[in-house]
Tab-separated table of C-alpha atoms and ligand atoms in Angstrom:
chain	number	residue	atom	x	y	z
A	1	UNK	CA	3.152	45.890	25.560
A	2	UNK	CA	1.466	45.575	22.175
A	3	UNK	CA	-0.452	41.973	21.603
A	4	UNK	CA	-0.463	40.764	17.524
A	5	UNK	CA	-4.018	39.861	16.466
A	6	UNK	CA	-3.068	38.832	13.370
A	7	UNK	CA	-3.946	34.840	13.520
A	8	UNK	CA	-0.888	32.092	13.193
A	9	UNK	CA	-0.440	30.766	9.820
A	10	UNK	CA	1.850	27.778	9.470
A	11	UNK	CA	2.827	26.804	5.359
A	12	UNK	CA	4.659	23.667	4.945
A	13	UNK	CA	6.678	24.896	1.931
A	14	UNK	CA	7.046	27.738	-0.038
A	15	UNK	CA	4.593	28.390	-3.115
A	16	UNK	CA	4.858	29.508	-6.119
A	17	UNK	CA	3.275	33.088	-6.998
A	18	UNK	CA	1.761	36.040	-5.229
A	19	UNK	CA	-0.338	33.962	-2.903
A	20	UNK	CA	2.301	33.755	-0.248
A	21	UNK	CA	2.844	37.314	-0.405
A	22	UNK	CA	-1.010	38.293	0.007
A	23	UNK	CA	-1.498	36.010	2.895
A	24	UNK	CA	1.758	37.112	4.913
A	25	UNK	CA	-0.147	40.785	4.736
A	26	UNK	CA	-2.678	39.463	6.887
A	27	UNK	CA	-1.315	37.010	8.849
A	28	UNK	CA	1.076	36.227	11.364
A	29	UNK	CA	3.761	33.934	8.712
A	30	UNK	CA	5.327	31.266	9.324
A	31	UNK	CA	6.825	29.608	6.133
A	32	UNK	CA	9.128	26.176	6.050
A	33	UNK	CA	11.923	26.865	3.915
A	34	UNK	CA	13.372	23.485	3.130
A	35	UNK	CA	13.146	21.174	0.108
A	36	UNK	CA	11.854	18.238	2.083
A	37	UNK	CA	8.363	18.691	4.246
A	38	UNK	CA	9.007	19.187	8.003
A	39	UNK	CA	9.146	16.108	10.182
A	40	UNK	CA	6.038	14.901	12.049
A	41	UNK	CA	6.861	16.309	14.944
A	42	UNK	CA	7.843	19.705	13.663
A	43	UNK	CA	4.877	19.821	11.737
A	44	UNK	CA	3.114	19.141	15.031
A	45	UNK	CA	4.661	21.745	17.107
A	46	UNK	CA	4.259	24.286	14.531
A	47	UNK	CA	0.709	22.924	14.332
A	48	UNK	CA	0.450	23.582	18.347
A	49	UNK	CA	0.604	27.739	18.007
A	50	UNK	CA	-1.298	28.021	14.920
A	51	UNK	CA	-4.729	29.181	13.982
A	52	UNK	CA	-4.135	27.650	10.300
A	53	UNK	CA	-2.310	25.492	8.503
A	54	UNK	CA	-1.213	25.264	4.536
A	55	UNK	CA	-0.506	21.743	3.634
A	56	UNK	CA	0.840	19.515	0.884
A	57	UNK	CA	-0.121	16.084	0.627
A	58	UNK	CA	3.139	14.948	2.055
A	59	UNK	CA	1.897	16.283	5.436
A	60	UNK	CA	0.155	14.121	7.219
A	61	UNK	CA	-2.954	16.062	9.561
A	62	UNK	CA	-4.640	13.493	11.573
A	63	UNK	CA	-6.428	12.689	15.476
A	64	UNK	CA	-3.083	12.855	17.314
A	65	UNK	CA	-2.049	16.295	15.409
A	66	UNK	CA	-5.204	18.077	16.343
A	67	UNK	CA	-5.001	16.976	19.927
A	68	UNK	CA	-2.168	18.947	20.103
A	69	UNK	CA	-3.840	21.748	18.160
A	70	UNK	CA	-6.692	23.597	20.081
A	71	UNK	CA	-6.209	26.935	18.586
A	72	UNK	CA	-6.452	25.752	15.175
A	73	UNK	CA	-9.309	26.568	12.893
A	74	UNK	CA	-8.387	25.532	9.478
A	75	UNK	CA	-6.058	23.775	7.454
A	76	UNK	CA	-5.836	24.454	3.323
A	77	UNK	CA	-4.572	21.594	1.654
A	78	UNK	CA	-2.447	22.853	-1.995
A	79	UNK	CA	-4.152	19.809	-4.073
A	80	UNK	CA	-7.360	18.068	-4.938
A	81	UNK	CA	-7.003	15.409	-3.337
A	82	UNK	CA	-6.798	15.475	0.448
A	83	UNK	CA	-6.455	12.099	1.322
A	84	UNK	CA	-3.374	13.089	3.864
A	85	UNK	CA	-6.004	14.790	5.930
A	86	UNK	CA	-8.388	12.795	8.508
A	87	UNK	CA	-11.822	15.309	7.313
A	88	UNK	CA	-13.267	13.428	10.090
A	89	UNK	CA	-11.512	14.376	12.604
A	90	UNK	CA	-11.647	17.913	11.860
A	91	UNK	CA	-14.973	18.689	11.033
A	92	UNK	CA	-15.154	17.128	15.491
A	93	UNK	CA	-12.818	20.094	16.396
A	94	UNK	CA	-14.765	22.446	13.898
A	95	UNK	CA	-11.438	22.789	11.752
A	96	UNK	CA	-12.469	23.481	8.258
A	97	UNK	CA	-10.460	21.930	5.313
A	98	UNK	CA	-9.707	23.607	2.146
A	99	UNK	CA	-8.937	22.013	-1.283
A	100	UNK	CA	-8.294	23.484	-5.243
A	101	UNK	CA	-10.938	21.734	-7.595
A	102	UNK	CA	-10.903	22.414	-10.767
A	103	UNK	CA	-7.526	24.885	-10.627
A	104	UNK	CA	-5.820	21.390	-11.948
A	105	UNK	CA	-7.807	19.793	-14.282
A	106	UNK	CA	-6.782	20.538	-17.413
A	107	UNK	CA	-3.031	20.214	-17.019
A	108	UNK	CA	-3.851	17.030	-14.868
A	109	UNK	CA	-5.453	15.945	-18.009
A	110	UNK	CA	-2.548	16.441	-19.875
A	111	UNK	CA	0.066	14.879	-18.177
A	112	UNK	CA	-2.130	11.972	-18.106
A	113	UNK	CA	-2.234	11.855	-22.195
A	114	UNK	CA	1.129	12.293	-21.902
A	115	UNK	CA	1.795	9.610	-20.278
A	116	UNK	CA	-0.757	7.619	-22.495
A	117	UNK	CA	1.590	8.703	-25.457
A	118	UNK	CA	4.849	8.656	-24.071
A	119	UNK	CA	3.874	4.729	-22.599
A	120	UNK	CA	2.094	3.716	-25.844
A	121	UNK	CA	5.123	5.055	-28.416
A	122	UNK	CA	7.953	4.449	-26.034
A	123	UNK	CA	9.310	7.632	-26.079
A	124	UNK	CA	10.996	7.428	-22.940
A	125	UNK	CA	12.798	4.233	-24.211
A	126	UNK	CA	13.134	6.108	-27.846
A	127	UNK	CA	15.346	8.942	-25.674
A	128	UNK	CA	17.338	6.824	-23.722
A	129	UNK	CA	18.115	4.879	-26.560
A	130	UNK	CA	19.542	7.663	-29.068
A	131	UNK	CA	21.339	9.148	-25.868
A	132	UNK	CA	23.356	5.726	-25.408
A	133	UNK	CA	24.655	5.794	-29.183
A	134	UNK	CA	23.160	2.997	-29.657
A	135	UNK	CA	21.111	4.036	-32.768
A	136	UNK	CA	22.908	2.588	-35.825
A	137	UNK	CA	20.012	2.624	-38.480
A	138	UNK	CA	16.349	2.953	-38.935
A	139	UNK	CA	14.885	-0.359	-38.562
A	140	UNK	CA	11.396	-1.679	-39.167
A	141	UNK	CA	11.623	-3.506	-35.612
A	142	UNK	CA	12.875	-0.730	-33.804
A	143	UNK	CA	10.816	0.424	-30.642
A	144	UNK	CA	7.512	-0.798	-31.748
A	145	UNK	CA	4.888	1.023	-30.155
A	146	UNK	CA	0.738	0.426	-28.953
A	147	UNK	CA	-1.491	2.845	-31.329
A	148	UNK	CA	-3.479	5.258	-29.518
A	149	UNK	CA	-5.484	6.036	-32.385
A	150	UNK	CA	-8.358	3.868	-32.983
A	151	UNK	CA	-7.136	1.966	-29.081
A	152	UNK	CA	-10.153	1.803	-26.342
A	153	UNK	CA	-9.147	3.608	-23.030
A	154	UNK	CA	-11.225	2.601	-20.163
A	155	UNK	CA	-11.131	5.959	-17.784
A	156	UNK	CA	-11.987	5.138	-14.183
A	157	UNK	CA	-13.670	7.560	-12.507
A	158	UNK	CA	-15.759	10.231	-14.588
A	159	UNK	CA	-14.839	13.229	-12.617
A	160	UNK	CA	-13.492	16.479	-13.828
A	161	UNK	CA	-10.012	15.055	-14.616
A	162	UNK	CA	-11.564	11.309	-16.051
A	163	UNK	CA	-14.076	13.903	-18.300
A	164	UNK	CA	-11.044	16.369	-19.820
A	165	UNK	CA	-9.155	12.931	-20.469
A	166	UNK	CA	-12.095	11.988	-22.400
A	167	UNK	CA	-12.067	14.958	-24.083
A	168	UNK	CA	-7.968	14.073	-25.423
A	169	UNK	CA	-9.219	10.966	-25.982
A	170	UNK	CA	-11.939	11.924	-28.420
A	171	UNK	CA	-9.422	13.935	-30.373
A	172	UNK	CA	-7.298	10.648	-31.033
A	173	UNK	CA	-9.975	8.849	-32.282
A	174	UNK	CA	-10.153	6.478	-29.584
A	175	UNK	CA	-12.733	4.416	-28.242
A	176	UNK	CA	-14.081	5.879	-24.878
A	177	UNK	CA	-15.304	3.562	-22.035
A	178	UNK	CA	-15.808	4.544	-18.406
A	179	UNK	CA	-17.015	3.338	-15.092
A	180	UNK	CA	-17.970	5.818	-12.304
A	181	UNK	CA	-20.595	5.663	-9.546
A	182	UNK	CA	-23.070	6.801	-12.135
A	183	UNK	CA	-23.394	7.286	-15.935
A	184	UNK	CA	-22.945	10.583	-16.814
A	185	UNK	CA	-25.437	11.298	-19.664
A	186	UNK	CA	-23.683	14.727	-20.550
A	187	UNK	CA	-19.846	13.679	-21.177
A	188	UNK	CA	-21.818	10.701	-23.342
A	189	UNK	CA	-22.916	13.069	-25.658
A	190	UNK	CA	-20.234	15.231	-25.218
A	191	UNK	CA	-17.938	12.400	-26.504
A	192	UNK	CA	-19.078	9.349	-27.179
A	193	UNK	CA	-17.892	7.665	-24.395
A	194	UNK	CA	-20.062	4.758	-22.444
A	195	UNK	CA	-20.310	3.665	-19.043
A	196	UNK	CA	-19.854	0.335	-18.327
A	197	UNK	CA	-19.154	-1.925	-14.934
A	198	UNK	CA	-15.878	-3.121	-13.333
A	199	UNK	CA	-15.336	-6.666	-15.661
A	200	UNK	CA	-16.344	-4.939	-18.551
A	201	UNK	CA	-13.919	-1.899	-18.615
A	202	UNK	CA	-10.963	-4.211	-17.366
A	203	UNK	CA	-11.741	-7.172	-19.801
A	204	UNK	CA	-12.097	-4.182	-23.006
A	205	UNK	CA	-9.523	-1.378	-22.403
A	206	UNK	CA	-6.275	-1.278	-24.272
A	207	UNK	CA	-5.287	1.486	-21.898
A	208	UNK	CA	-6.576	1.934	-18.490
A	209	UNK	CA	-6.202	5.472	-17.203
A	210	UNK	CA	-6.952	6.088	-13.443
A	211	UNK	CA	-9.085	9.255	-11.824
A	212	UNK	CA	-10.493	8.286	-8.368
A	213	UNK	CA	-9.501	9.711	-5.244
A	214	UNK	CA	-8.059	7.329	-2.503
A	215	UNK	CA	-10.655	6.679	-0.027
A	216	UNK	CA	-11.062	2.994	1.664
A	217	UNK	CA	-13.089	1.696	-1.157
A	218	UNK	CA	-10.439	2.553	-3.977
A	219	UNK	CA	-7.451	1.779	-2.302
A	220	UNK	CA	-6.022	-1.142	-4.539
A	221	UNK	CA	-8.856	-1.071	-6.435
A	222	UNK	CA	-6.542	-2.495	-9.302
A	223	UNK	CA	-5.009	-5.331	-7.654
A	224	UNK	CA	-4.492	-9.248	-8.525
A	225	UNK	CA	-7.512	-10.282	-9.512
A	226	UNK	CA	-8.640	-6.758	-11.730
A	227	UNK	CA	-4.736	-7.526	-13.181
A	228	UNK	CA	-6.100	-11.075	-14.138
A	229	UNK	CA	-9.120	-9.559	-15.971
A	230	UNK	CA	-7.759	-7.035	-17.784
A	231	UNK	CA	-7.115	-7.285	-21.463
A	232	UNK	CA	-3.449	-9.347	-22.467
A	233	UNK	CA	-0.965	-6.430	-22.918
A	234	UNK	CA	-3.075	-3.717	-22.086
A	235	UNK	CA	-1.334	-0.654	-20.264
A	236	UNK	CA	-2.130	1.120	-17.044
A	237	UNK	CA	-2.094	4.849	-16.652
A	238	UNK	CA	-2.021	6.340	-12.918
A	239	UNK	CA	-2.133	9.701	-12.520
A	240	UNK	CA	-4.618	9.822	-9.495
A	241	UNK	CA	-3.156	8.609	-6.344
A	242	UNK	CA	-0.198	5.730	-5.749
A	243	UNK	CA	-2.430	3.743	-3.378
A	244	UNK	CA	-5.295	2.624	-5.959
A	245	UNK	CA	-3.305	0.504	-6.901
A	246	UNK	CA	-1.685	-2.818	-5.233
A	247	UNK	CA	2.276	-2.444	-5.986
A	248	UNK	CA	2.867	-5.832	-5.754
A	249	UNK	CA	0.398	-7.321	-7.637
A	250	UNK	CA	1.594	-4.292	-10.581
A	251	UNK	CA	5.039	-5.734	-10.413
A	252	UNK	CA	4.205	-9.359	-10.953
A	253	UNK	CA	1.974	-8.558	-13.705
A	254	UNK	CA	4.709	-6.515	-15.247
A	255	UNK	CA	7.191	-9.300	-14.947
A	256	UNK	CA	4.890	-12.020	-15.899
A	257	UNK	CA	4.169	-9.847	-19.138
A	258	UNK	CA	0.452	-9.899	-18.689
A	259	UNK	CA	0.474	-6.583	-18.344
A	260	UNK	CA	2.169	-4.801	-20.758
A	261	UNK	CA	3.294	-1.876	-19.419
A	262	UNK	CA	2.347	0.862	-16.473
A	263	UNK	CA	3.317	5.140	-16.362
A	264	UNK	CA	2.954	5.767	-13.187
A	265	UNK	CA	2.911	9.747	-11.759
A	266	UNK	CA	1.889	8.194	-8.465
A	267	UNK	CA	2.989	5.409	-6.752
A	268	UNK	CA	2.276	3.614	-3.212
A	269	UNK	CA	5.118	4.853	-1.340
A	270	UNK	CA	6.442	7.827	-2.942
A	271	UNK	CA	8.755	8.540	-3.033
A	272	UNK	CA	9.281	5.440	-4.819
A	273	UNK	CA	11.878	3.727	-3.014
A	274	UNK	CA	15.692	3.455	-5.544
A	275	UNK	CA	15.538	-0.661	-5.119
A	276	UNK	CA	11.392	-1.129	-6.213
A	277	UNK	CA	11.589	-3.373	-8.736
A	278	UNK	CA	9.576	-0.934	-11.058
A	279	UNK	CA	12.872	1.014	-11.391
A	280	UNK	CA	14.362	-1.695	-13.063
A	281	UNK	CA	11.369	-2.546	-15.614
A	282	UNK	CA	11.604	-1.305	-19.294
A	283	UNK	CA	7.985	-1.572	-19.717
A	284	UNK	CA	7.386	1.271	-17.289
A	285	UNK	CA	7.124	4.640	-17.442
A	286	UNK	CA	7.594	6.757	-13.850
A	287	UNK	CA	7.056	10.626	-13.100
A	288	UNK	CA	7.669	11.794	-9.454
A	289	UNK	CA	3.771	13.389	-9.295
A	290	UNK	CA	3.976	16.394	-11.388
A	291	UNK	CA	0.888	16.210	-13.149
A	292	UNK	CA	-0.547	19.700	-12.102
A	293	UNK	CA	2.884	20.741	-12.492
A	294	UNK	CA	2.871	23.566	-14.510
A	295	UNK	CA	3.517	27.204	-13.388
A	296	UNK	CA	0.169	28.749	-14.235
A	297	UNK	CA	-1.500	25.472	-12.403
A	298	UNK	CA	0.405	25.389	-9.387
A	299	UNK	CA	0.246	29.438	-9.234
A	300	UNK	CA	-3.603	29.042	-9.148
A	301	UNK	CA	-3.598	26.287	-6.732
A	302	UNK	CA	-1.535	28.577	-3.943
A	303	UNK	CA	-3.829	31.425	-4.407
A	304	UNK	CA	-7.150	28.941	-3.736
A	305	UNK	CA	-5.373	27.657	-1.349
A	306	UNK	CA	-4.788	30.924	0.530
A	307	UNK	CA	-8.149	31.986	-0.424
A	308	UNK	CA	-9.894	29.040	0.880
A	309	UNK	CA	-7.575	29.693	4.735
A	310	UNK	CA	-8.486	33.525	5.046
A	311	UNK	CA	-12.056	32.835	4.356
A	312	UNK	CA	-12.112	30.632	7.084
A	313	UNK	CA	-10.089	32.376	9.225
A	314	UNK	CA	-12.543	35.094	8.937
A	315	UNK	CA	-15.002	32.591	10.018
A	316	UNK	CA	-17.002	32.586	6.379
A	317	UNK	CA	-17.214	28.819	4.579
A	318	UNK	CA	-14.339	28.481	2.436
A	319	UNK	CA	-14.669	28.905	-1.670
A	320	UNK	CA	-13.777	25.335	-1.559
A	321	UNK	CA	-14.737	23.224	1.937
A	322	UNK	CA	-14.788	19.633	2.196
A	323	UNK	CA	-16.573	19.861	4.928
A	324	UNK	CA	-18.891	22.632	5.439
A	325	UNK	CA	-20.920	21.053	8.008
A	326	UNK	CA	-18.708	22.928	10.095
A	327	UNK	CA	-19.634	26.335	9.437
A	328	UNK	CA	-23.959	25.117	9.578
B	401	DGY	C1	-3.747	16.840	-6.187
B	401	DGY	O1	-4.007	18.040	-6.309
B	401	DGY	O2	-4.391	16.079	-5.486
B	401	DGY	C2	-2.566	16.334	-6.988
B	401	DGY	O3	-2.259	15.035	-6.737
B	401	DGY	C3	-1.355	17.222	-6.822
B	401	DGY	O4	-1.595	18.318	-7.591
């Protein structure tokens, strides 16, 4: 009887790219076909026989998972952000994690100014507008717009994606402001920008663009009260994750026009539920969280993703670990 040696590998949907290909030459493959993410408990019983997982941020890998996992040795998450993972709990069972820094940055970046436009000029608004015949003349009232030129953005969080929206931002001749753990003295003279604290940012920024990860101290770090302080008509950008900011609070704010509008490429749930009231809200803009989505981007992000698994499947520290304390 022969025995396979290849490890398990369990992928939660397919990727675009060669990465898939590569990986199933040296692994034992297991790919989930479907549009939607398998269910908990498929994803657990698939997580059962395996020596690795790759994982979306729709799949949840936490305590009770593991448990059930003793074989498994590392899980490679297809994103930045890895907030669906408990790191915690896996660096215990010596399970490395995997994330793709820097693979998204740029076109993260982008997305995010185009949002900023698109939210600003009302070109979302503009579209549906011509579509529904109902554009008769031009008209000096017509769709009037926020400049971006010449507007301050506040950027929370100064990390690679906050520092390449700078960037966009210098190039519109906008006034940069920032808040982050700690002034960065390089992306200062890079482009002007300044760091500043909490009040200051929310009381200043025309347009408040979001870059933090969601970890317990920035979960709805924009809530009532920052809602309250921030600038009469000034617009929120989130491109980072759903849960930094408090949905309720958003919505009130919306309605009660203090806010004056929100493009959201994340929301807290997503998918965003058909009946939230921020479907029904011309003053916002909504994106089902595409902002890395381009084909080079997510191309890259499967092949550091599959990267990141066979190294530690091989037992060397991933290119990209979250938590390499693991492999000391
Ligand atoms: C990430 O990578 O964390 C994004 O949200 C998805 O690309």
């Amino acid at each position: 009887m022969t025995r396979t040696v290849r490890p398990r590998v369990f992928v939660t949907r397919q990727l675009p790219g060669e990465a898939l290909g590569r990986l199933g030459e040296r692994v034992d493959l297991r790919v989930w076909e479907e549009e939607l993410p398998p269910s908990r408990d498929r994803l657990m019983e698939e997580a059962a026989g395996a020596e690795g997982l790759v994982t979306l941020l729709t799949d949840r890998v936490d305590a009770r998972l593991l448990a059930l996992a003793p074989g498994l040795r590392a899980v490679s998450n297809v994103a930045v952000g890895y907030d669906n993972i408990d790191v915690a709990a896996c660096t215990r069972q010596r399970v490395a994690v995997g994330n793709t820094p820097g693979a998204l940055t740029e076109t993260s970046a982008d997305f995010a100014f185009a949002l900023i436009l698109g939210l600003a000029r009302r070109v979302a608004e503009a579209d549906a507008y011509v579509r529904a015949g109902k554009w008769r003349t031009w008209s000096p009232t017509l769709l009037l717009g926020t400049d971006v030129y010449g507007a301050t953005l506040g950027i929370v969080g100064a990390g690679g994606i906050g520092a390449a929206v700078a960037r966009r931002a210098r190039g519109f001749g906008m006034r940069i402001l920032y808040t982050s753990r700690e002034p960065k003295p390089a992306l200062e003279a890079e482009v002007g920008a300044r760091w500043v604290d909490k009040a200051t940012l929310l009381a200043q920024a025309d347009i408040l663009s979001l870059h933090v990860p969601l970890t317990p101290q920035t979960r709805h770090w924009v809530g009532r009260e920052e809602l309250r302080e921030m600038k009469p008509g000034a617009l929120l950008v989130n491109t980072s994750r759903g849960g930094v900011v408090d949905p309720e609070a958003l919505v009130e704010a919306l309605r009660g026009g203090r806010l004056g509008g929100a493009a959201l490429d994340v929301t807290e749930p997503e998918p965003l539920p058909v009946d939230s009231p921020l479907m029904t809200l011309p003053n916002v803009l909504l994106a089902p969280h595409i902002a890395s989505a381009s084909h080079a981007t997510r191309g890259r992000m499967a092949s550091m993703a599959v990267d990141n698994l066979l190294a530690a499947l091989e037992g060397r520290r991933p290119p990209h670990c979250v938590n390499p304390e693991v492999f000391a």
